[in-house]
């Protein structure tokens, strides 16, 4: 079998660079207390030491100097990652709203994006410009989310006066709950403000001219879609597939694409950018042009790609695709074929230098891991079977791509979404050709959206294609066991999965005993660790009362088993607040309970007593001796003082029992 993997890691320098740069970004939370001067001084010192070694290596033993050159080079990349993170983190600026101790009476801010419709209000993102305390005003920095009820709506560039003080976004109320605050902080958003109609438009400013231009173009295309793609679900899919706008998609529609493994076609990514890129190659072959014309044509193509990326909102996946295709176009200007692995690493390095916190974006992680999986595994998988029938060969090519991508992204998908689409191969056979057809008609529709008759005809075709695709996706969703739910995986298991996968890949391509032994040893150690938790379960008894909105949810843990009681808990609270804490628990049984007026009495198993919940307090019977009580505050367990009853608030409570 032909070796499809790089034989020498040294031939791919950007792979080494990106590893240490990413490590620096991940270490930034531990180093964020350092000043910019410290980072800069340390980087300069490392660079000077590196230059000094380069100068003196001719006089010294090169074999002794070379390892130190590598150490200094990688140390520079590591600290560069932390330094770029420090510079990007707007919270380090002294005028950031997080450092404001006194309340504001109002503030002036600029609208950064289009309105986003919510159930009871309209959301928008603002960039703070100045704050007011009485009549005094002062510079103020930071980005916030507002929720308003303005009749006219807001446009990018609108300058607003807003009354009141934004509230810092609260941390999660339960352990392992989705951390919405951290999610927004990594996008440089720290506060939110429910302002209703308490704002006034002062005028307009040109804060982000390029982004505002494309936002207006996108708004115009969205309006044309509303007029010419009448079916509501087809309209939503068109907005998502063509423009990446899927925030307000119907839950049942989004669930259908997610549970069948076809959600990736609704996130503008390499597939979409590749179609746009390849469209221009249908008419002109760059390698047939003279050097000057080739440079001009490919430069125009790069502008088109980034224009489409801006039009779709610059998601991490589309930025990755746009950066990679731009690098390919630059290489083609000199008729070169660059290493795809170097191009991947270089594109990631460019994006992370621009915004280091992209490393935490789910789209960024899935996009790069899926691409690596396709490049590494697809050539091996597709070689397993070589069908002679042309249709079967085409179907197997698409299926092998999906299998390769799932192999690489499986742990990330389970970690964030806790499910696995059983029929992803079947759905990809439907979704990928469907997306290609819709894009082939949809892109001309967007370009010609203002042209009478032509746009109506193209819109009608797009609508019918999407309706057909939706029907097929819903049909796949309706198959038995269409998805496996409530899956959980911890970060250590993710890295172990990738390590074992890498060993198996090396064993397949370059069969050697050390890969086999290493992989088997890793599996043995990992399996023994997890098996020991089932064979020797902890004897600790723990009662966990969740903060679950207006409902009531409680878990009792003993000997590795989970006993629970739930009452009036909404589905969203159950999914995001409660179930992540149960994880992949083995035995899960419901506790008996009895409700009387405002009291709820729950019986613990094996005669361990009862728990009575009165709404504001929790009473544990004498049979279950309380050792310690903690409440979840500021993302950690804090001791909670109590006497006869345990106060119940808006945060999770953990009770350790004898």
XYZ file of C-alpha atoms in Angstrom:
658
model
C 0.000 0.000 0.000
C 1.300 3.424 -0.882
C 2.267 5.455 2.150
C -0.075 8.427 2.411
C 1.396 9.819 5.613
C 4.410 12.098 6.080
C 7.473 10.019 6.779
C 9.533 12.765 8.392
C 8.012 15.220 10.845
C 10.874 17.659 10.154
C 9.558 18.175 6.617
C 6.505 19.946 8.024
C 7.844 22.856 10.101
C 4.522 24.634 10.556
C 3.126 21.548 12.303
C 5.806 22.021 14.975
C 5.240 25.771 15.139
C 1.496 25.487 15.642
C 1.857 22.881 18.418
C 3.961 25.184 20.612
C 1.944 28.289 19.732
C -1.276 26.502 20.766
C 0.394 25.300 23.962
C 1.173 28.930 24.795
C -2.479 29.895 24.247
C -3.665 27.077 26.507
C -1.180 28.123 29.208
C -2.282 31.767 29.036
C -4.848 31.459 31.895
C -1.940 30.497 34.171
C 0.200 33.408 32.926
C -2.407 36.166 32.553
C -1.153 37.983 35.673
C 2.043 39.002 33.863
C 2.260 42.425 32.265
C 2.792 43.026 28.523
C 6.243 44.388 29.368
C 7.162 41.054 30.983
C 6.034 39.077 27.922
C 7.837 41.408 25.540
C 11.018 41.493 27.618
C 11.089 37.715 27.957
C 10.512 37.216 24.220
C 13.279 39.676 23.355
C 15.627 37.884 25.782
C 14.854 34.522 24.198
C 15.390 35.964 20.724
C 18.743 37.542 21.654
C 19.902 34.273 23.202
C 18.841 32.459 20.026
C 20.782 34.912 17.829
C 23.835 34.640 20.092
C 23.847 30.847 19.774
C 23.543 31.146 15.998
C 26.601 33.390 15.927
C 28.792 31.228 18.160
C 27.725 27.813 16.865
C 30.476 27.924 14.226
C 33.085 27.978 16.996
C 31.359 25.454 19.278
C 30.234 21.911 18.743
C 27.136 22.146 16.518
C 25.660 18.953 17.953
C 25.740 20.532 21.426
C 24.301 23.881 20.300
C 21.550 22.635 17.969
C 19.260 21.208 20.720
C 19.430 24.513 22.599
C 18.540 26.388 19.434
C 15.431 24.246 19.146
C 14.546 24.782 22.804
C 14.866 28.565 22.454
C 12.865 28.618 19.210
C 9.993 26.599 20.682
C 10.078 28.656 23.886
C 9.632 31.799 21.769
C 6.600 30.251 20.047
C 5.110 29.176 23.382
C 5.441 32.623 24.956
C 4.291 34.232 21.710
C 1.039 32.265 22.020
C 0.541 33.529 25.582
C 1.546 37.085 24.582
C -0.888 37.211 21.655
C -3.614 35.941 23.981
C -2.800 38.700 26.461
C -2.965 41.355 23.742
C -6.256 40.015 22.362
C -7.927 39.763 25.765
C -9.695 43.121 26.019
C -10.264 42.573 29.732
C -6.607 43.448 30.327
C -7.284 47.051 29.313
C -7.599 49.349 32.354
C -10.675 51.075 30.871
C -12.608 47.812 30.444
C -16.044 47.758 32.068
C -14.990 44.779 34.222
C -12.722 47.126 36.166
C -15.524 49.612 36.819
C -16.418 49.519 40.523
C -18.993 52.326 40.655
C -22.363 51.910 38.878
C -23.068 53.761 35.638
C -26.051 55.994 35.049
C -25.690 55.342 31.319
C -23.293 54.743 28.480
C -22.676 55.412 24.781
C -22.042 52.437 22.509
C -21.932 51.438 18.839
C -24.046 48.641 17.352
C -21.799 45.933 15.855
C -24.265 43.546 14.249
C -27.775 43.010 12.970
C -30.728 42.423 15.286
C -31.278 38.838 16.413
C -34.868 37.973 17.225
C -35.468 36.325 20.623
C -38.778 35.031 22.056
C -39.512 38.192 24.078
C -36.963 40.718 22.843
C -34.325 41.544 20.229
C -30.640 40.868 20.941
C -27.708 42.861 19.662
C -24.007 43.302 20.290
C -22.580 46.691 21.293
C -19.085 48.152 21.539
C -18.773 50.513 24.507
C -17.306 53.957 23.839
C -17.898 56.001 27.003
C -19.636 55.744 30.363
C -21.521 58.269 32.463
C -21.732 58.758 36.204
C -24.150 61.617 36.646
C -22.895 64.365 34.365
C -19.317 63.081 34.327
C -18.251 60.931 31.404
C -15.126 58.878 30.819
C -13.730 56.398 28.244
C -15.137 52.895 28.554
C -14.196 49.714 26.700
C -15.647 46.263 26.210
C -18.377 44.482 24.265
C -21.797 43.709 25.723
C -25.049 42.055 24.715
C -28.256 44.071 24.929
C -31.866 42.900 24.745
C -34.193 45.635 23.526
C -37.735 46.154 22.247
C -37.183 48.950 19.790
C -39.834 49.125 17.074
C -37.507 50.432 14.354
C -34.702 47.942 15.070
C -30.987 48.674 15.113
C -28.445 48.746 12.309
C -24.651 48.205 12.405
C -22.980 51.557 13.054
C -25.848 53.057 15.059
C -24.556 55.166 17.960
C -26.734 54.708 21.046
C -27.229 56.324 24.426
C -28.386 53.634 26.867
C -29.659 54.281 30.375
C -28.508 52.097 33.245
C -25.666 49.717 34.070
C -24.947 46.406 32.276
C -24.780 43.303 34.450
C -21.810 40.959 34.376
C -22.833 37.612 32.896
C -23.354 35.108 35.703
C -21.303 31.930 36.067
C -23.095 28.550 35.830
C -25.308 27.542 38.757
C -24.322 23.862 38.545
C -21.051 21.973 38.056
C -20.550 20.669 34.492
C -23.313 22.978 33.258
C -22.623 24.742 29.957
C -20.515 27.763 30.915
C -22.230 30.560 29.023
C -20.100 33.225 30.713
C -16.815 31.649 29.642
C -18.236 31.032 26.167
C -18.952 34.769 25.731
C -15.759 35.924 27.466
C -13.750 34.100 24.812
C -15.605 36.286 22.298
C -14.621 39.339 24.406
C -18.205 39.832 25.681
C -18.442 40.226 29.459
C -21.801 41.898 30.241
C -25.437 41.873 29.220
C -28.181 44.462 29.636
C -31.969 44.156 29.378
C -32.786 47.691 28.263
C -36.331 47.443 26.849
C -36.922 50.894 25.344
C -34.457 52.743 27.587
C -32.167 53.868 24.785
C -31.910 56.639 22.224
C -30.222 56.694 18.840
C -27.672 59.540 18.586
C -26.553 59.014 14.994
C -24.328 56.673 13.012
C -20.573 56.099 12.936
C -18.272 54.176 10.610
C -16.764 51.899 13.262
C -16.168 48.810 11.071
C -16.712 49.860 7.446
C -15.897 46.543 5.749
C -17.964 44.408 8.141
C -20.878 46.875 8.027
C -20.877 46.801 4.215
C -21.171 43.018 4.135
C -23.746 43.047 6.928
C -25.930 45.323 4.781
C -25.433 43.099 1.728
C -26.353 40.052 3.821
C -29.453 41.792 5.184
C -30.531 42.592 1.629
C -30.088 38.971 0.523
C -31.987 37.731 3.588
C -34.890 40.033 2.729
C -34.948 38.670 -0.812
C -34.970 35.127 0.581
C -37.985 36.005 2.729
C -39.793 37.252 -0.385
C -38.870 34.465 -2.811
C -38.408 31.331 -0.674
C -41.862 31.104 0.851
C -41.827 27.808 2.750
C -40.666 28.597 6.300
C -38.437 25.565 6.813
C -36.935 25.855 3.327
C -36.295 29.531 4.045
C -34.440 28.688 7.265
C -32.282 26.027 5.607
C -31.466 28.399 2.723
C -30.295 31.075 5.177
C -28.180 28.540 7.069
C -26.712 26.666 4.116
C -25.986 29.685 1.896
C -25.235 32.382 4.491
C -24.472 30.519 7.712
C -27.416 32.145 9.539
C -28.954 29.404 11.667
C -29.368 30.923 15.138
C -33.152 31.190 14.875
C -33.748 27.859 13.162
C -36.753 25.859 14.352
C -35.836 23.341 17.021
C -37.333 20.325 15.225
C -35.538 21.230 11.989
C -32.203 21.777 13.729
C -32.672 18.542 15.682
C -33.347 16.595 12.469
C -30.085 17.727 10.829
C -28.093 17.247 14.054
C -29.434 13.788 14.898
C -28.767 12.513 11.371
C -25.212 13.876 11.214
C -26.022 16.353 8.439
C -25.653 19.544 10.488
C -22.233 20.218 8.926
C -23.829 21.279 5.625
C -25.674 24.069 7.500
C -22.401 25.441 8.896
C -20.624 27.245 6.081
C -17.261 25.486 5.820
C -14.752 23.990 3.402
C -17.502 22.301 1.389
C -19.188 25.626 0.659
C -16.009 27.624 0.074
C -14.671 24.797 -2.093
C -17.769 24.965 -4.303
C -17.326 28.731 -4.712
C -13.586 28.263 -5.359
C -14.125 25.457 -7.865
C -16.882 27.372 -9.674
C -14.331 29.837 -11.057
C -12.088 27.000 -12.254
C -14.860 25.826 -14.567
C -14.244 28.804 -16.843
C -10.542 29.592 -16.455
C -7.651 27.240 -15.696
C -4.993 29.358 -13.905
C -2.051 27.164 -14.980
C -2.865 27.973 -18.628
C -2.524 31.724 -18.044
C 0.640 33.780 -18.245
C 2.254 34.696 -14.915
C 0.809 38.231 -14.816
C -2.737 37.143 -15.722
C -2.529 34.185 -13.338
C -1.574 36.450 -10.424
C -4.387 38.881 -11.283
C -6.996 36.127 -11.647
C -6.032 34.293 -8.459
C -5.881 37.589 -6.514
C -9.439 38.292 -7.666
C -10.421 34.774 -6.565
C -8.912 35.345 -3.088
C -11.015 38.521 -2.768
C -14.122 36.560 -3.774
C -13.409 33.883 -1.162
C -12.931 36.388 1.656
C -15.928 38.367 0.462
C -18.025 35.209 0.811
C -16.468 34.561 4.249
C -17.429 38.083 5.379
C -20.895 37.671 3.905
C -21.496 34.492 5.911
C -20.324 35.938 9.225
C -16.699 34.770 9.464
C -17.363 31.599 11.457
C -14.234 29.623 12.486
C -14.901 26.912 9.887
C -15.296 29.360 6.996
C -12.202 31.321 8.091
C -10.218 28.085 8.103
C -11.447 27.224 4.621
C -10.894 30.750 3.277
C -7.356 30.883 4.696
C -6.430 27.486 3.255
C -7.838 28.217 -0.201
C -6.033 31.576 -0.148
C -2.741 29.807 0.599
C -3.439 27.370 -2.238
C -4.147 30.255 -4.594
C -0.921 32.013 -3.573
C 1.032 28.805 -4.247
C -0.657 28.410 -7.638
C 0.569 31.876 -8.604
C 4.000 30.246 -8.872
C 2.614 26.928 -10.147
C 3.517 25.178 -6.913
C 1.718 22.432 -5.039
C 2.390 23.079 -1.333
C 2.202 20.389 1.338
C -1.385 20.214 2.524
C -0.237 19.575 6.115
C 1.941 22.687 6.104
C -0.969 24.651 4.633
C -3.315 23.416 7.383
C -0.848 24.319 10.135
C -0.024 27.697 8.590
C -3.726 28.591 8.221
C -4.312 27.692 11.876
C -1.270 29.746 12.909
C -2.532 32.793 10.992
C -6.041 32.556 12.452
C -4.819 32.009 16.015
C -2.357 34.894 15.772
C -5.329 37.061 14.780
C -7.606 35.646 17.519
C -5.993 33.127 19.913
C -9.324 32.378 21.606
C -10.557 30.683 18.430
C -8.851 27.575 19.796
C -11.807 27.177 22.178
C -14.466 27.521 19.457
C -16.258 24.248 18.722
C -16.422 25.109 15.012
C -12.656 25.667 14.890
C -11.912 22.346 16.606
C -14.372 20.352 14.501
C -13.255 21.996 11.260
C -9.556 21.215 11.663
C -10.026 17.753 13.149
C -12.464 16.774 10.395
C -10.022 17.947 7.732
C -7.112 16.082 9.336
C -9.265 12.971 9.631
C -10.201 13.135 5.959
C -6.598 13.628 4.847
C -5.166 10.892 7.074
C -7.847 8.217 7.072
C -9.893 8.620 3.885
C -7.157 7.333 1.496
C -6.792 4.230 3.677
C -10.524 3.632 4.126
C -11.397 4.111 0.461
C -8.754 1.537 -0.488
C -10.514 -1.196 1.497
C -13.139 -1.611 -1.224
C -12.807 -0.775 -4.923
C -16.286 -1.121 -6.490
C -16.413 -1.348 -10.270
C -19.850 0.226 -10.563
C -19.536 3.996 -11.071
C -22.466 4.850 -8.797
C -21.203 2.571 -6.025
C -17.738 4.057 -6.352
C -19.142 7.587 -5.993
C -21.227 6.523 -2.970
C -18.212 4.810 -1.379
C -16.036 7.905 -1.934
C -18.566 10.094 -0.071
C -19.046 7.465 2.640
C -15.303 7.105 3.219
C -15.017 10.869 3.680
C -17.780 10.795 6.294
C -16.249 7.826 8.117
C -12.815 9.486 8.186
C -14.243 12.752 9.521
C -16.273 10.921 12.194
C -13.207 8.973 13.326
C -11.352 12.203 14.061
C -14.224 14.301 15.431
C -16.140 11.628 17.376
C -14.795 12.555 20.860
C -15.333 16.302 20.280
C -18.924 15.734 19.138
C -19.666 13.534 22.143
C -17.996 15.992 24.553
C -20.066 18.974 23.383
C -23.288 17.431 22.032
C -23.534 14.115 23.965
C -24.892 12.125 21.029
C -23.842 10.105 17.995
C -25.783 9.990 14.679
C -26.184 6.298 13.837
C -27.023 6.797 10.152
C -24.429 9.469 9.359
C -23.232 7.511 6.306
C -26.743 7.429 4.825
C -27.434 11.080 5.634
C -24.140 12.170 4.050
C -25.066 10.342 0.844
C -28.142 12.587 0.799
C -26.827 15.809 2.318
C -23.533 16.326 0.456
C -24.930 16.001 -3.107
C -27.979 17.968 -1.943
C -25.817 20.783 -0.598
C -23.846 20.855 -3.858
C -27.045 21.202 -5.924
C -28.491 23.859 -3.624
C -25.226 25.827 -3.645
C -25.029 25.569 -7.446
C -28.404 27.309 -7.732
C -28.269 29.289 -4.492
C -25.056 31.218 -5.209
C -26.402 32.569 -8.539
C -29.655 33.376 -6.693
C -27.751 35.499 -4.151
C -25.784 37.262 -6.897
C -28.928 37.947 -8.967
C -31.301 38.464 -6.023
C -32.397 41.909 -7.275
C -32.958 40.850 -10.896
C -36.710 40.402 -11.595
C -38.003 37.063 -12.903
C -34.533 35.463 -12.842
C -34.317 35.634 -9.034
C -37.889 34.349 -8.683
C -37.071 31.345 -10.863
C -33.836 30.585 -9.044
C -35.553 31.043 -5.672
C -38.268 28.572 -6.678
C -35.655 25.952 -7.643
C -33.732 26.493 -4.381
C -36.942 26.098 -2.383
C -37.937 22.832 -4.103
C -34.441 21.368 -3.705
C -34.417 22.205 0.005
C -37.926 20.799 0.514
C -36.780 17.521 -1.020
C -33.628 17.498 1.117
C -35.666 18.223 4.269
C -38.043 15.362 3.534
C -35.150 12.936 3.117
C -33.434 14.156 6.298
C -36.660 13.779 8.310
C -37.063 10.282 6.829
C -33.585 9.299 8.059
C -34.370 10.802 11.460
C -37.474 8.631 11.642
C -35.503 5.403 11.294
C -35.166 3.229 14.425
C -32.267 4.227 16.717
C -31.423 7.243 14.547
C -29.158 8.592 17.282
C -27.487 7.405 20.473
C -28.126 9.988 23.192
C -26.728 10.840 26.619
C -23.126 10.044 25.726
C -20.373 11.629 27.807
C -16.600 11.694 27.638
C -13.972 13.447 29.741
C -10.958 15.367 28.337
C -8.484 12.651 29.406
C -10.457 10.065 27.445
C -10.466 12.354 24.398
C -6.688 12.554 24.351
C -6.377 8.811 24.982
C -8.748 8.133 22.067
C -6.631 10.257 19.714
C -3.403 8.682 20.964
C -4.661 5.132 20.357
C -6.074 6.195 16.971
C -2.676 7.630 16.000
C -0.961 4.383 17.022
C -3.416 2.333 14.954
C -2.878 4.639 11.987
C 0.905 4.273 12.200
C 0.517 0.519 12.603
C -1.610 0.380 9.443
C 0.744 2.476 7.329
C 4.123 1.473 8.766
C 3.667 -1.863 10.583
C 6.158 -1.946 13.455
C 5.992 -3.708 16.805
C 6.511 -0.570 18.896
C 3.269 0.994 17.638
C 1.361 -2.178 18.476
C 2.894 -2.493 21.938
C 2.445 1.216 22.704
C -1.190 1.206 21.644
C -1.939 -1.990 23.577
C -0.228 -0.630 26.696
C -2.194 2.633 26.483
C -5.467 0.726 26.093
C -4.555 -1.570 28.981
C -3.726 1.297 31.361
C -6.774 3.302 30.329
C -9.085 0.292 30.532
C -7.720 -0.757 33.933
C -8.253 2.747 35.303
C -11.908 2.851 34.227
C -12.554 -0.778 35.155
C -11.244 -0.168 38.665
C -13.928 2.469 39.235
C -16.622 -0.167 38.634
C -14.906 -2.962 40.585
C -13.983 -0.733 43.530
C -16.691 1.955 43.648
C -16.453 4.709 46.198
C -18.358 4.168 49.456
C -19.040 7.894 49.760
C -22.683 8.890 49.915
C -23.460 12.156 48.193
C -26.647 14.124 47.696
C -26.652 16.694 44.880
C -29.497 19.191 44.573
C -29.450 21.024 41.236
C -30.394 24.599 40.418
C -32.950 23.756 37.732
C -35.192 26.766 37.201
C -38.679 26.366 38.660
C -38.366 22.589 38.874
C -36.733 20.236 41.344
C -33.925 17.788 40.510
C -31.856 15.756 42.929
C -29.298 12.924 42.666
C -28.183 10.517 45.363
C -24.915 8.675 44.654
C -23.701 5.554 46.417
C -21.365 2.742 45.302
C -21.232 4.051 41.742
C -25.035 4.037 41.306
C -27.152 7.142 40.784
C -30.653 7.461 42.243
C -32.608 10.515 41.176
C -35.817 12.480 41.584
C -37.098 15.105 39.146
C -40.251 17.196 39.225
C -41.399 19.948 36.826
C -37.919 20.298 35.277
C -37.996 21.807 31.780
C -36.309 19.846 29.010
C -33.660 22.529 28.406
C -32.728 22.664 32.120
C -32.559 18.876 32.254
C -30.287 18.703 29.181
C -27.881 21.521 30.075
C -27.886 21.594 33.886
C -28.656 18.094 35.202
C -27.729 15.355 32.713
C -24.092 16.499 32.158
C -23.462 15.792 35.856
C -24.799 12.253 35.607
C -22.522 11.544 32.678
C -22.293 7.917 31.648
C -23.378 6.575 35.046
C -24.092 2.889 35.042
C -27.213 2.217 37.121
C -29.738 5.070 37.294
C -32.932 4.514 39.318
C -35.776 6.822 40.301
C -36.367 7.447 44.000
C -39.796 7.149 45.631
C -41.270 10.471 46.771
C -44.461 11.903 48.239
C -45.666 15.499 47.945
C -47.911 17.203 50.516
C -48.853 20.885 50.069
C -45.513 22.749 49.871
C -43.404 19.831 51.086
C -41.770 17.054 49.091
C -40.397 14.020 50.906
C -37.950 11.756 49.059
C -36.873 8.324 50.423
C -33.200 7.453 50.010
C -32.348 3.827 49.080
C -31.333 1.032 51.451
C -32.911 2.669 54.485
C -30.564 5.649 54.471
C -33.253 8.080 55.569
C -35.335 10.756 53.875
C -34.913 14.225 52.467
C -37.699 16.799 52.815
C -37.750 19.793 50.506
C -39.832 22.802 51.612
C -38.966 25.189 48.765
C -36.494 27.381 50.651
C -34.912 24.724 52.877
C -33.842 21.099 52.830
C -34.169 18.802 55.846
C -32.209 15.552 56.061
C -33.539 12.901 58.439
C -31.317 11.705 61.354
C -30.692 8.332 59.660
C -28.495 10.128 57.105
C -25.834 11.930 59.116
C -24.583 15.048 57.316
C -20.773 15.315 57.156
C -20.423 18.485 55.088
C -22.460 20.812 52.896
C -21.157 22.864 49.956
C -22.785 25.158 47.435
C -21.607 25.854 43.885
C -20.373 29.451 43.695
C -18.008 31.142 41.253
C -17.369 27.805 39.504
C -16.192 25.958 42.623
C -17.609 24.191 45.671
C -17.699 26.482 48.705
C -18.494 25.403 52.298
C -22.016 26.304 53.422
C -22.915 26.949 57.063
C -26.173 25.464 58.329
C -27.929 24.401 61.546
C -30.979 22.162 61.477
C -31.990 22.919 57.905
C -29.978 23.509 54.742
C -30.849 26.733 52.859
C -31.619 26.207 49.189
C -30.907 29.079 46.799
C -30.237 29.526 43.113
C -27.041 27.452 43.146
C -26.419 23.720 43.336
C -26.019 22.133 46.791
C -23.779 19.131 47.580
C -24.325 17.192 50.809
C -21.831 14.532 51.938
C -23.426 11.872 54.152
C -22.108 9.195 56.489
